[in-house]
C-alpha positions as a printed Julia matrix, in Angstrom:
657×3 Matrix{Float64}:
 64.2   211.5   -10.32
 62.65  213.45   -7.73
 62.25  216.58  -10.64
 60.51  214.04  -12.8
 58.06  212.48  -10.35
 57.13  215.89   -9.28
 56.3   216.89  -12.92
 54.39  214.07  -13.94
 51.98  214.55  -10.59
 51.46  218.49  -11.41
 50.58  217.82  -14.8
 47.95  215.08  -13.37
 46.78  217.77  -10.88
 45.81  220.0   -13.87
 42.83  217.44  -14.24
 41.04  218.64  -11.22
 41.24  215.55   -9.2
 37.27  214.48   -7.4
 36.45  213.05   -4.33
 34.61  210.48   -2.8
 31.64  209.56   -0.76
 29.96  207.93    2.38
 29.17  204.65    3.73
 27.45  201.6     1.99
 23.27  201.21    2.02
 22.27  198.29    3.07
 24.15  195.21    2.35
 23.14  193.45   -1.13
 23.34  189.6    -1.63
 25.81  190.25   -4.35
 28.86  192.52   -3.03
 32.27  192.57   -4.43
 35.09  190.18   -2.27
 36.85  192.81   -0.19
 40.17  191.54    1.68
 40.22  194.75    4.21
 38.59  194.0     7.62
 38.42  197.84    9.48
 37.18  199.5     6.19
 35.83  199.96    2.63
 37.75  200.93   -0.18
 36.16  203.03   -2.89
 37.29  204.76   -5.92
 36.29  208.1    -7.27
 35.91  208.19  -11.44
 36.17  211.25  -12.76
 33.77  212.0   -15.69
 35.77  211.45  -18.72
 36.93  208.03  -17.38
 33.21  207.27  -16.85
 32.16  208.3   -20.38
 35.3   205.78  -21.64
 34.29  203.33  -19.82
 31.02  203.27  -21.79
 32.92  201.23  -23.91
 32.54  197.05  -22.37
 36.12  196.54  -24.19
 37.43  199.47  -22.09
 35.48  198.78  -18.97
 36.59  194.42  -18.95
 40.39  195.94  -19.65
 40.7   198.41  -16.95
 38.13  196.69  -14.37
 40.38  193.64  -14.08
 43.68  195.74  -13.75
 41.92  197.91  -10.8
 40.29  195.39   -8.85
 43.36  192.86   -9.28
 45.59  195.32   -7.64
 43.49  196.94   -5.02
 39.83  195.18   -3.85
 37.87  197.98   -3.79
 33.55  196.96   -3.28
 32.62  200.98   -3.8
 32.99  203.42   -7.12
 31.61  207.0    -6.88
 30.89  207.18  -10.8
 30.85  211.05  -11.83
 28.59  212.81  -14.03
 29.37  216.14  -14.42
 32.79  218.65  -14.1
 34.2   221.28  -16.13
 31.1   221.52  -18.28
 31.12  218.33  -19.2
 28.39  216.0   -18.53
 28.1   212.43  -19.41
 24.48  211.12  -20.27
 22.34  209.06  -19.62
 23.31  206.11  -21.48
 26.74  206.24  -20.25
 25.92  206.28  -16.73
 23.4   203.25  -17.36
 25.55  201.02  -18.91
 28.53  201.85  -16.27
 26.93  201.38  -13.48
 25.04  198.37  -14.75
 28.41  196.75  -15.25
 29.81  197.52  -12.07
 26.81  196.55  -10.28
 27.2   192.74  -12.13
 30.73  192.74  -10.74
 29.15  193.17   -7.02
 30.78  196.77   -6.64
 28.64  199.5    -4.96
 28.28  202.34   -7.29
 27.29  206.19   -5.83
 27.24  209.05   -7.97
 29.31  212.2    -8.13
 29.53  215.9    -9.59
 32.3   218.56   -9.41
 30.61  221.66   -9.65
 34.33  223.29  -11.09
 34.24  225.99  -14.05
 37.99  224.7   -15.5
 40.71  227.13  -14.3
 42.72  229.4   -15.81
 46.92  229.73  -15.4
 46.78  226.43  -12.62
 44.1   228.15  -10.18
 41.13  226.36  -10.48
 37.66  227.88  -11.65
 34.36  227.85   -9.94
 30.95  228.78  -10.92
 30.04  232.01  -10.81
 26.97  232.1    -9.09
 25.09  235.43  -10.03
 25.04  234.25  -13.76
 22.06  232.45  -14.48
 23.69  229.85  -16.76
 26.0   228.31  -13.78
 22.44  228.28  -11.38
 21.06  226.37  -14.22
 24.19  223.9   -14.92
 24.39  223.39  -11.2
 20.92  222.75  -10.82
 20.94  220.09  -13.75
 24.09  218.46  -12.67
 22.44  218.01   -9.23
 19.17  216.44  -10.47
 20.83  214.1   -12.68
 23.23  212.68  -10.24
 20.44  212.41   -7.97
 18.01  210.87  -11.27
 20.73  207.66  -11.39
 21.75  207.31   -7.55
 20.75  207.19   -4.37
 23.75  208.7    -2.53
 25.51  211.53   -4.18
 29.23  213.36   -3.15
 30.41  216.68   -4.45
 33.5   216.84   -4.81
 35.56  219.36   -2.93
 34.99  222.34   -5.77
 31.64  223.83   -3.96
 33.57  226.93   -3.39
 32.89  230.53   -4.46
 36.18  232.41   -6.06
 34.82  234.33   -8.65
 34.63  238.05   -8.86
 32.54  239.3   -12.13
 31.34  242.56  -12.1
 27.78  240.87  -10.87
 29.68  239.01   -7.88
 30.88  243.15   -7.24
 27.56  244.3    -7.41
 26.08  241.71   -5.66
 28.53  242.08   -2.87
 27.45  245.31   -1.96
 28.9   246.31    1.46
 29.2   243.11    2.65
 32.9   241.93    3.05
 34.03  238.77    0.56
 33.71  236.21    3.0
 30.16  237.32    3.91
 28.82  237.82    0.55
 30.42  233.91   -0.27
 28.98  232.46    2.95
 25.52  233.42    2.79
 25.36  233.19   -1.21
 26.66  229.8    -0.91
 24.36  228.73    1.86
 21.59  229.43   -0.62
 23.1   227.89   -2.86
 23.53  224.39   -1.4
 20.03  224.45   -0.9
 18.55  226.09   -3.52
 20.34  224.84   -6.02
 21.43  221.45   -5.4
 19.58  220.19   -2.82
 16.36  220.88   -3.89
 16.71  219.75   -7.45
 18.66  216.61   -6.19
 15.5   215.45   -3.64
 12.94  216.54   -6.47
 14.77  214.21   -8.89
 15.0   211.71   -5.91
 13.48  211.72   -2.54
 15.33  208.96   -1.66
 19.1   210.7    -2.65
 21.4   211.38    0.13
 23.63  214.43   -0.71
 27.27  214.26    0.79
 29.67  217.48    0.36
 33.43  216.94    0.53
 35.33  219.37    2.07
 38.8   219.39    1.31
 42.12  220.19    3.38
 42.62  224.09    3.34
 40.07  224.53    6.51
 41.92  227.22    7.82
 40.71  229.62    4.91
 37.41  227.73    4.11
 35.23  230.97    4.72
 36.86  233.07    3.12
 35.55  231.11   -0.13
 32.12  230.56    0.96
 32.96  226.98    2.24
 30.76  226.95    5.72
 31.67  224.0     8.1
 28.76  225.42   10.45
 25.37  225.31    8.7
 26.11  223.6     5.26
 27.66  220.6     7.03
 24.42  220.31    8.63
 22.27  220.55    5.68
 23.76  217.9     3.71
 22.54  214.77    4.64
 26.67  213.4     5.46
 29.64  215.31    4.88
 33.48  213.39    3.52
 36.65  214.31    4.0
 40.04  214.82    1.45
 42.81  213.86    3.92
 45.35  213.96    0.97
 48.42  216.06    2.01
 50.86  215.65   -0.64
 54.75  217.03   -0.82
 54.7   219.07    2.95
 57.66  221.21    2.13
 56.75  223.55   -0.74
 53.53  223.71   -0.61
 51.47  226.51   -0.66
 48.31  225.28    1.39
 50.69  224.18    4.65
 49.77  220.48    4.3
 51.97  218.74    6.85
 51.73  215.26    7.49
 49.94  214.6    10.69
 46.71  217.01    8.91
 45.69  213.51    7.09
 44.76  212.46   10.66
 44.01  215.6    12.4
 41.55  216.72    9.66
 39.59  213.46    9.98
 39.3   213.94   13.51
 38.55  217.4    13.32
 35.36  216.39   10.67
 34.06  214.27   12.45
 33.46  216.17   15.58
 32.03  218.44   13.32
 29.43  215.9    12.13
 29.38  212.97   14.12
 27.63  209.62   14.12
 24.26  210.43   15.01
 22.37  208.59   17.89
 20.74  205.83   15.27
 24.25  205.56   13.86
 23.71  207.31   11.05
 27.47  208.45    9.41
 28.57  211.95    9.7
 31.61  212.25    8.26
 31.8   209.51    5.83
 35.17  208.84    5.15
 38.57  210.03    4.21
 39.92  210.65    0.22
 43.78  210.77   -0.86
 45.11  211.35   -4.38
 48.54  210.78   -5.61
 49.18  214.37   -6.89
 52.67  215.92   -5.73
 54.04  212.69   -4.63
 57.56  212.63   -4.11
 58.21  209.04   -3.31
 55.89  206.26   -3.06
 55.88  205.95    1.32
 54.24  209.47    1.48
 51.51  208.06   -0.31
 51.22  205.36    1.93
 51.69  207.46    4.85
 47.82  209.68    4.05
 46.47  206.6     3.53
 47.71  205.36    7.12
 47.23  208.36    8.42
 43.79  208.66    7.3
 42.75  204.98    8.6
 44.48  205.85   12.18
 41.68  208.36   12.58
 39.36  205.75   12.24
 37.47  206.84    9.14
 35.36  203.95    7.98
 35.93  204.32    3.91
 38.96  205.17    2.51
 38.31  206.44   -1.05
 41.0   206.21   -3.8
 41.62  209.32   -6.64
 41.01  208.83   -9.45
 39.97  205.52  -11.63
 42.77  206.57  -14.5
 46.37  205.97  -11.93
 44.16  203.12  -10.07
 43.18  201.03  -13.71
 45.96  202.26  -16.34
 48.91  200.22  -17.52
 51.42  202.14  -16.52
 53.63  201.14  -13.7
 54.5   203.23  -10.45
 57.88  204.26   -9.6
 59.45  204.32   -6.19
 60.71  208.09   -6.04
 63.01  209.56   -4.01
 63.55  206.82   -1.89
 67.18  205.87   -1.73
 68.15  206.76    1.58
 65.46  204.23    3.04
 65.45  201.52    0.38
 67.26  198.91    2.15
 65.69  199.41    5.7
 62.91  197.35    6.8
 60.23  199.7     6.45
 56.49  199.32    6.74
 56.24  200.1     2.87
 58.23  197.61    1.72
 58.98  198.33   -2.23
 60.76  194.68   -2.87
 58.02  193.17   -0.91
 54.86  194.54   -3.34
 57.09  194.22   -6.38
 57.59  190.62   -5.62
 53.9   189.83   -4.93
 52.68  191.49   -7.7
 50.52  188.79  -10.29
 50.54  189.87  -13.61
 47.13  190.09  -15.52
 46.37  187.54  -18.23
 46.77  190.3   -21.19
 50.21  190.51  -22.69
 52.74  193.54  -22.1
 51.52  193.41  -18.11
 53.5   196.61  -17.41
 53.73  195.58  -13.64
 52.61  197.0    -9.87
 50.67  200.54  -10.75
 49.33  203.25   -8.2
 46.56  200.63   -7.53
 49.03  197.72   -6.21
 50.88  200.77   -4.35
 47.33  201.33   -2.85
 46.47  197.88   -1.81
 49.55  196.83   -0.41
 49.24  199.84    1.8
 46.23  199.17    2.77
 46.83  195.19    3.39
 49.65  196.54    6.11
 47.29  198.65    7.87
 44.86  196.24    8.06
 46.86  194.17    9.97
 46.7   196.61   12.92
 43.86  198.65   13.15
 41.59  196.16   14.53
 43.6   196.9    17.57
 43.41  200.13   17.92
 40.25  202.06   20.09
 38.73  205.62   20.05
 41.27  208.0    19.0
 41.94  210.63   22.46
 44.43  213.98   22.12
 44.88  217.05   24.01
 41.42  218.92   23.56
 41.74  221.66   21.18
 39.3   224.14   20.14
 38.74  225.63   16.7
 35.39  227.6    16.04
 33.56  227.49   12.85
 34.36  230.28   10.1
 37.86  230.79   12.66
 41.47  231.81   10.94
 44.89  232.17   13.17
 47.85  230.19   13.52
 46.62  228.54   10.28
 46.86  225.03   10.51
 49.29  225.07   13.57
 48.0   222.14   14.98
 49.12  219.85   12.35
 52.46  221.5    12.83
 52.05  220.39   16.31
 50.9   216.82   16.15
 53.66  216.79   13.5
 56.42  217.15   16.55
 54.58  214.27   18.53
 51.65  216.64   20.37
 48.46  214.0    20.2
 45.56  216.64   19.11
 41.93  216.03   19.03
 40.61  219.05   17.51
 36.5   220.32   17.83
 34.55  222.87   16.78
 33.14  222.96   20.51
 34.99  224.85   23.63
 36.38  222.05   25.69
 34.63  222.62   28.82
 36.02  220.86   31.63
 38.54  219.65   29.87
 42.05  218.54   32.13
 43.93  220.25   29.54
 43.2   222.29   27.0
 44.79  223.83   24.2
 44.1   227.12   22.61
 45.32  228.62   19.63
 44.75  232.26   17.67
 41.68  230.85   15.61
 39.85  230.22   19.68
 39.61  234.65   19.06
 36.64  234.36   16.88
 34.49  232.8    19.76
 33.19  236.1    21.84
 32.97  233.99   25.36
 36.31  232.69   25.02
 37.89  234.68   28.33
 34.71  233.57   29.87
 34.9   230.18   29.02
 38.66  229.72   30.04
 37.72  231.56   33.68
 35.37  228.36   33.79
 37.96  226.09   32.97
 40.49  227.85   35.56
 37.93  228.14   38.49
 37.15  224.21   37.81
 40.68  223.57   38.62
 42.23  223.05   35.11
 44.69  223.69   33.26
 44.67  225.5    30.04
 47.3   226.36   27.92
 46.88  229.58   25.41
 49.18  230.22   22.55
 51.04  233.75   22.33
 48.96  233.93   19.32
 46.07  234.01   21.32
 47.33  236.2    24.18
 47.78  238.97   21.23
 44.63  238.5    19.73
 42.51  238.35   23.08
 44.0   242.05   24.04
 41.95  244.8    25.2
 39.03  241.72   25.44
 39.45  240.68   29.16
 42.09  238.72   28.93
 44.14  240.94   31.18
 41.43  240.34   33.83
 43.29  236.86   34.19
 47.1   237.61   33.54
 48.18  240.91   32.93
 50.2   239.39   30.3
 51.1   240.73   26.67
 52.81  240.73   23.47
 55.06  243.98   23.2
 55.09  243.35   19.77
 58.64  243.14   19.17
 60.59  239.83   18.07
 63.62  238.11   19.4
 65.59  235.49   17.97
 66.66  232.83   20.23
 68.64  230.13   20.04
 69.54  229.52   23.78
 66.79  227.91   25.62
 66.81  226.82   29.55
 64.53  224.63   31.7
 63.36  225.75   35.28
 62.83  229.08   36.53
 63.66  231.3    39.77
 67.23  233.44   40.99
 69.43  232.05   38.14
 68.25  228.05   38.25
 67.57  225.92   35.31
 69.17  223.24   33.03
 70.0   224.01   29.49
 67.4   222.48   26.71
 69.24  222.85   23.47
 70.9   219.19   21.92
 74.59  218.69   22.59
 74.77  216.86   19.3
 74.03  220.05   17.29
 73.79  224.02   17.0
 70.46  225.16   17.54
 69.91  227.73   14.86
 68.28  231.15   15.62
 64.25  230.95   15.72
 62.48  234.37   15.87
 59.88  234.59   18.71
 57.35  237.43   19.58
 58.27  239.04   23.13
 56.07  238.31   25.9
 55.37  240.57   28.64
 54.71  239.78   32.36
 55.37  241.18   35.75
 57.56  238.53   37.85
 56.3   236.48   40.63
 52.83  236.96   39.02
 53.7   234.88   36.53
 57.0   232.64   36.03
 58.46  231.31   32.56
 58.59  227.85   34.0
 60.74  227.45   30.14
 62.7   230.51   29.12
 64.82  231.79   26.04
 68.09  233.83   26.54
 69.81  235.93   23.56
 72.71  238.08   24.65
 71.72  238.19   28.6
 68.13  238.96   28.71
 65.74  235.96   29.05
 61.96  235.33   27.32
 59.28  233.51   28.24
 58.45  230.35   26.07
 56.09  228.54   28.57
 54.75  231.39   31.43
 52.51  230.02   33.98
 50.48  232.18   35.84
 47.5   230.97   39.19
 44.08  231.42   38.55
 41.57  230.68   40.71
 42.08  226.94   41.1
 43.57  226.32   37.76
 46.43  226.88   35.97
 46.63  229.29   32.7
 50.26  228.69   30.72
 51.44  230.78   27.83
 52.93  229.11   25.06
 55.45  231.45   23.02
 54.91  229.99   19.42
 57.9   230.89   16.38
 56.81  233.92   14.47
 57.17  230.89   11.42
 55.29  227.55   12.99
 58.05  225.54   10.76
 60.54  226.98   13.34
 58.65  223.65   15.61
 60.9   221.45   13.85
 63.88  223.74   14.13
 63.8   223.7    18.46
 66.09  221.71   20.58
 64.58  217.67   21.48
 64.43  218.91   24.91
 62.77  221.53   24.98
 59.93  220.3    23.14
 60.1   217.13   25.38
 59.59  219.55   28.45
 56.92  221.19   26.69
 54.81  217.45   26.0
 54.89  217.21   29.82
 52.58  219.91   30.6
 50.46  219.76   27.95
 50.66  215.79   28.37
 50.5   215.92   32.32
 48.19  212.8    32.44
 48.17  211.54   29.02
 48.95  207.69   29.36
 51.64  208.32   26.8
 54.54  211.13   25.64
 56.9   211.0    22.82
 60.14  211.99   23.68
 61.78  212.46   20.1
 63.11  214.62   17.45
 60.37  216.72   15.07
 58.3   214.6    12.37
 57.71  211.79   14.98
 53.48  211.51   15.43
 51.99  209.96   17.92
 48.45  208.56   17.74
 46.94  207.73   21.11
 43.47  205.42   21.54
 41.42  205.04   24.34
 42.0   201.53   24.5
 45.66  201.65   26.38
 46.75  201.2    22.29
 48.83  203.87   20.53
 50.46  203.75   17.4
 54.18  205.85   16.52
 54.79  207.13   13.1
 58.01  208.61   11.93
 58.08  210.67    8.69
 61.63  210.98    8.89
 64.75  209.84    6.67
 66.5   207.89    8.88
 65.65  205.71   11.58
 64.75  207.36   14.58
 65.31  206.59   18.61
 62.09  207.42   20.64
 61.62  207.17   23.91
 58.06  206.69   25.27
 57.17  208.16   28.88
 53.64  205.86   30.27
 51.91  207.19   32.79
 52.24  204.75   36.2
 55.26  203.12   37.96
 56.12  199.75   36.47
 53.91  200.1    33.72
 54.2   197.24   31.08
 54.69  197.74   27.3
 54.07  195.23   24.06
 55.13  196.13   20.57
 52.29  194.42   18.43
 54.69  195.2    15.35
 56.55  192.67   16.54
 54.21  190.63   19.1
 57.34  191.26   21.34
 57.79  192.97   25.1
 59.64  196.5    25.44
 62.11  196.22   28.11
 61.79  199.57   30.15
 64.75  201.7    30.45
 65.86  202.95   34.08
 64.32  205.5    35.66
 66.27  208.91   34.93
 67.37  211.2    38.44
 64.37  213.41   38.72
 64.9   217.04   38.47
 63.36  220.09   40.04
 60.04  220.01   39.48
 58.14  222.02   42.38
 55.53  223.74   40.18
 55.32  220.88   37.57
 51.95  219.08   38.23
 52.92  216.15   36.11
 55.9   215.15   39.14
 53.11  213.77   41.5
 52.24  210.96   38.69
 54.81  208.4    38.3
 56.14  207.28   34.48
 57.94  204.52   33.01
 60.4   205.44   30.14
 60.86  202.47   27.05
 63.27  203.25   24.19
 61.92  202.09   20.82
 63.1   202.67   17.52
 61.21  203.22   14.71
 62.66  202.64   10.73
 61.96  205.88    8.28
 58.25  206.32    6.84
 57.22  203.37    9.15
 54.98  203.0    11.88
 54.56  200.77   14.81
 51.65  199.83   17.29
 52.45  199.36   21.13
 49.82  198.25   24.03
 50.08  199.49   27.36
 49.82  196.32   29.83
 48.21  197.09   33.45
């Protein structure tokens, strides 16, 4: 099954999938029924679905399957990709029709050149005739609409001999940047506000950040220039993919938008909203789980790809789902199949990738009305920035809380650095500031080796040797031979390859350390500074190596990068943890099986509610506490509750003062 379900989404991915838009105008008197609370619900049609629904037969047919199965009050109705645009009859009568149903319509282009061999195709920007299609696809989204997405195609991968030429001396990256910045503003904004002053142009950006630059995608000044900016939070099948898509990125990458573009001061929408497809789905929960994850960063529109899985009769199939199907988890197959109504015409061929939709979204509903500002451990990630790619998702994905910015976190309690934090030229100045303000930050070993020879050394004389070790011994504590073994008694810890960190001792002391074959390695080094402290976190030469480390030592990790966070996971890998601002959090496991987690809250005789269940946690005794002389986190008192949570479920707790 799972070889079949896998097949059927690549094929679908061949299409190109679109993306979606940003919030609603101004209310109208006559708005489609929505049964979602804490969002909107919109679906993306991509241009051959709008041309075919030209036809009213086709359009009554597949309208009444859509809405029946998920309420959507929003379509983004496209009119140009591949080549192919639809005209201006078409997009009349469509959005005429959807407009007497009360649904919101917005326009949308993919400015994509087909593909050749399964990589997609862009335009190729020195040749006159893709200027001039781009330029008319802008105007004539803009001619029918007032708000306008791109999908996530505005992207620069061609390399004609003109694109060589043009290039010069400049690297790729550059050349794409700066070509592309013209561009957006030559060449589809202007034409779009000539066509329509009124038109608000929103670019989608989709999930491969890390490498956004290097394709002329600029998260620094385009952002800006649009008038909003969207988000694909879609992150598919996370093992064998070849863009790193792990699970927690459909929250991370939300939250990482967004404090890109904010909400202005008038409360104008930045970042408009999140996007999932239902490409490379191996079982019907992991589609659920994007769209969770998504809504748990608080995006305000949730935007469905495409129109075709959402209206067609064709039914969806569970997927590789055995091991969990008779737990009580918070996709509940049975449940949906059982409340599924069947549409008047005959040959209903039951629940589709629309009912899958709507039931996941009905279950979220339930619970995000609850839930505050999202808060993490600061993180910093400058614009046009690679290293470490996408090593934060890898971490939230092992129960690290991350709220990622485009911004140094001055003054931050904590803060996190990774490799990517290179590209900023201030950085060693900016983490002295941190340090002399009496804070803590925490650098990556990525980061030590790419801040050398730059001034790091001026605050640890610290270093990579360049050599690796694998390790598969690890031990808590430090000093003339003390410490308590971190690795699970319940299974081997296999070997994980590490990069060896040099220091001089009693300058700074691995407060966590590796041994192989009688020679120990720093995994977390802390080293004084000023009135702060500055840790070095040894990362796995492969960041899927996270999931591969002992429960324990990743625990005693979480407690100094958590040392006041009002909650800690303590849990295997694939356990998230979303954290509000409210005293709410919610705990997600992406696992198989159901999973044991015990939460740490910050203050003695705290008080915990599951409001999964509407039920009290009982708190588990307090555990003997262990050396912990140069741990800050020891002078703050915790309260440990053990939970458990089903597989590809979620629940939502409230910390009670």
């Amino acid at each position: 099954m799972k070889r079949a379900f896998r097949a059927a989404a690549c094929a679908a991915l061949l299409n190109l999938p679109p993306t979606a838009l940003l919030a609603p105008p101004a209310a109208t008197a006559k708005t489609a029924a929505s049964s979602y609370e804490n969002f909107r619900v919109a679906i993306y049609i991509a241009v051959t679905s709008t041309r075919q629904l030209a036809d009213k037969a086709t359009f009554d047919r597949e309208f009444e399957r859509a809405m029946r199965q998920t309420h959507f009050n929003k379509v983004y109705l496209e009119v140009y990709r591949n080549h192919v645009f639809a005209n201006d009859e078409e997009v009349t009568r469509v959005k005429k029709w959807f407009e007497e149903k009360g649904v919101q319509v917005s326009g949308g282009i993919t400015l994509a050149a087909g593909g050749e061999g399964g990589q997609f195709g862009t335009f190729d920007y020195e040749k006159p005739a893709d200027r001039e299609e781009c330029a008319k696809a802008a105007a004539l989204a803009a001619k029918h609409f007032d708000d306008v997405i791109l999908d996530d195609f505005f992207f620069y991968a061609s390399k004609s001999d003109a694109d060589i030429a043009a290039k010069g001396n400049r690297s790729w990256t550059q050349y794409r940047l700066e070509t592309m910045r013209q561009v957006a503003r030559d060449l589809v904004l202007k034409p779009a506000k000539a066509a329509n002053p009124k038109v608000r142009m929103i670019v989608k950006y989709p999930n491969w950040y890390e490498h956004f630059q290097g394709a002329g995608y600029d998260l620094e000044q385009e952002s800006q220039d649009f008038d909003a900016i969207y988000t694909g939070t879609e992150t598919r099948d996370p093992v064998i993919t070849d863009q790193l898509l792990q699970q927690y990125e459909s929250y991370e990458i939300y939250r990482y938008y967004s404090n890109i573009r904010p909400t202005d001061a008038k409360g104008g929408v930045g970042n408009g909203g999140g996007w999932v497809d239902t490409y490379s789905t191996l079982y019907v929960d992991r589609y659920a789980e994007q769209l969770w994850d998504t809504l748990f960063a608080k995006a305000p529109e949730i935007t469905l790809f495409n129109w075709r899985p959402m209206s067609e009769a064709e039914a969806v199939r569970p997927g590789d789902r055995q091991t969990w199907a008779n737990l009580p988890t918070s996709f509940r197959w049975q449940e949906m199949i059982s409340g599924y109504k069947a549409g008047a015409q005959a040959n209903d061929p039951g629940p589709g990738w629309g009912r899958a939709a709507g039931y996941a979204l009905e279950t979220v509903d339930k619970d995000l009305g609850k839930l505050g500002k999202p808060i993490g451990i600061a993180s910093y990630k400058p614009y046009q920035s690679s290293g470490e790619d996408f090593l934060h998702n890898y971490l939230g994905t092992i129960g690290i809380p991350i709220e990622l910015s485009p911004k140094f976190p001055a003054n931050a309690d904590v803060a996190l650095l990774t490799q990517a934090a290179a590209q900023d030229p201030r950085i060693v100045d900016e983490i002295k500031g941190n340090l002399a303000a009496g804070k803590t930050v925490v650098i990556t070993s990525g980061l030590l080796s790419a801040l050398k020879g730059k001034g790091i050394e001026d605050i640890a004389e610290v270093w990579d040797t360049g050599r690796k070790v694998a390790i598969h011994d690890f031990i808590n504590g430090y000093g003339a031979g003390n410490g308590d073994s971190l690795n699970d008694s319940a299974r081997d810890t296999p070997a994980v390859l590490f990069p060896e960190i040099h220091y001089y001792t009693n300058d700074s002391w691995p407060i966590i350390r590796g041994v192989a074959n009688a020679k120990g390695f720093p995994i977390l080094l802390m080293n004084r500074y000023s009135r702060g402290i500055l840790y070095v976190l040894t990362m796995p030469e492969n960041p899927g190596d996270l999931y591969n480390l002992p429960q324990g030592l990743v625990t005693e990790v979480k407690k100094y990068l958590q040392q006041d966070f009002p909650v800690r996971l303590d849990s295997p890998d694939h356990v998230s943890l979303f954290a509000y601002d409210n005293d709410t959090f919610v705990v997600e496991s992406f696992r198989d099986q159901p999973v044991s987690v015990t939460l740490s809250l910050l203050g003695q005789g705290a008080r915990l509610r599951n409001l999964s269940t509407n039920a009290d946690v009982a708190a588990t005794p307090a555990a003997a506490p262990k050396d912990g002389r140069f741990r800050r986190d020891t002078v703050a008192a915790r309260t440990d509750f053990g939970v458990t949570v089903q597989p590809h479920s979620y629940q939502v707790f409230k910390i009670e003062k």
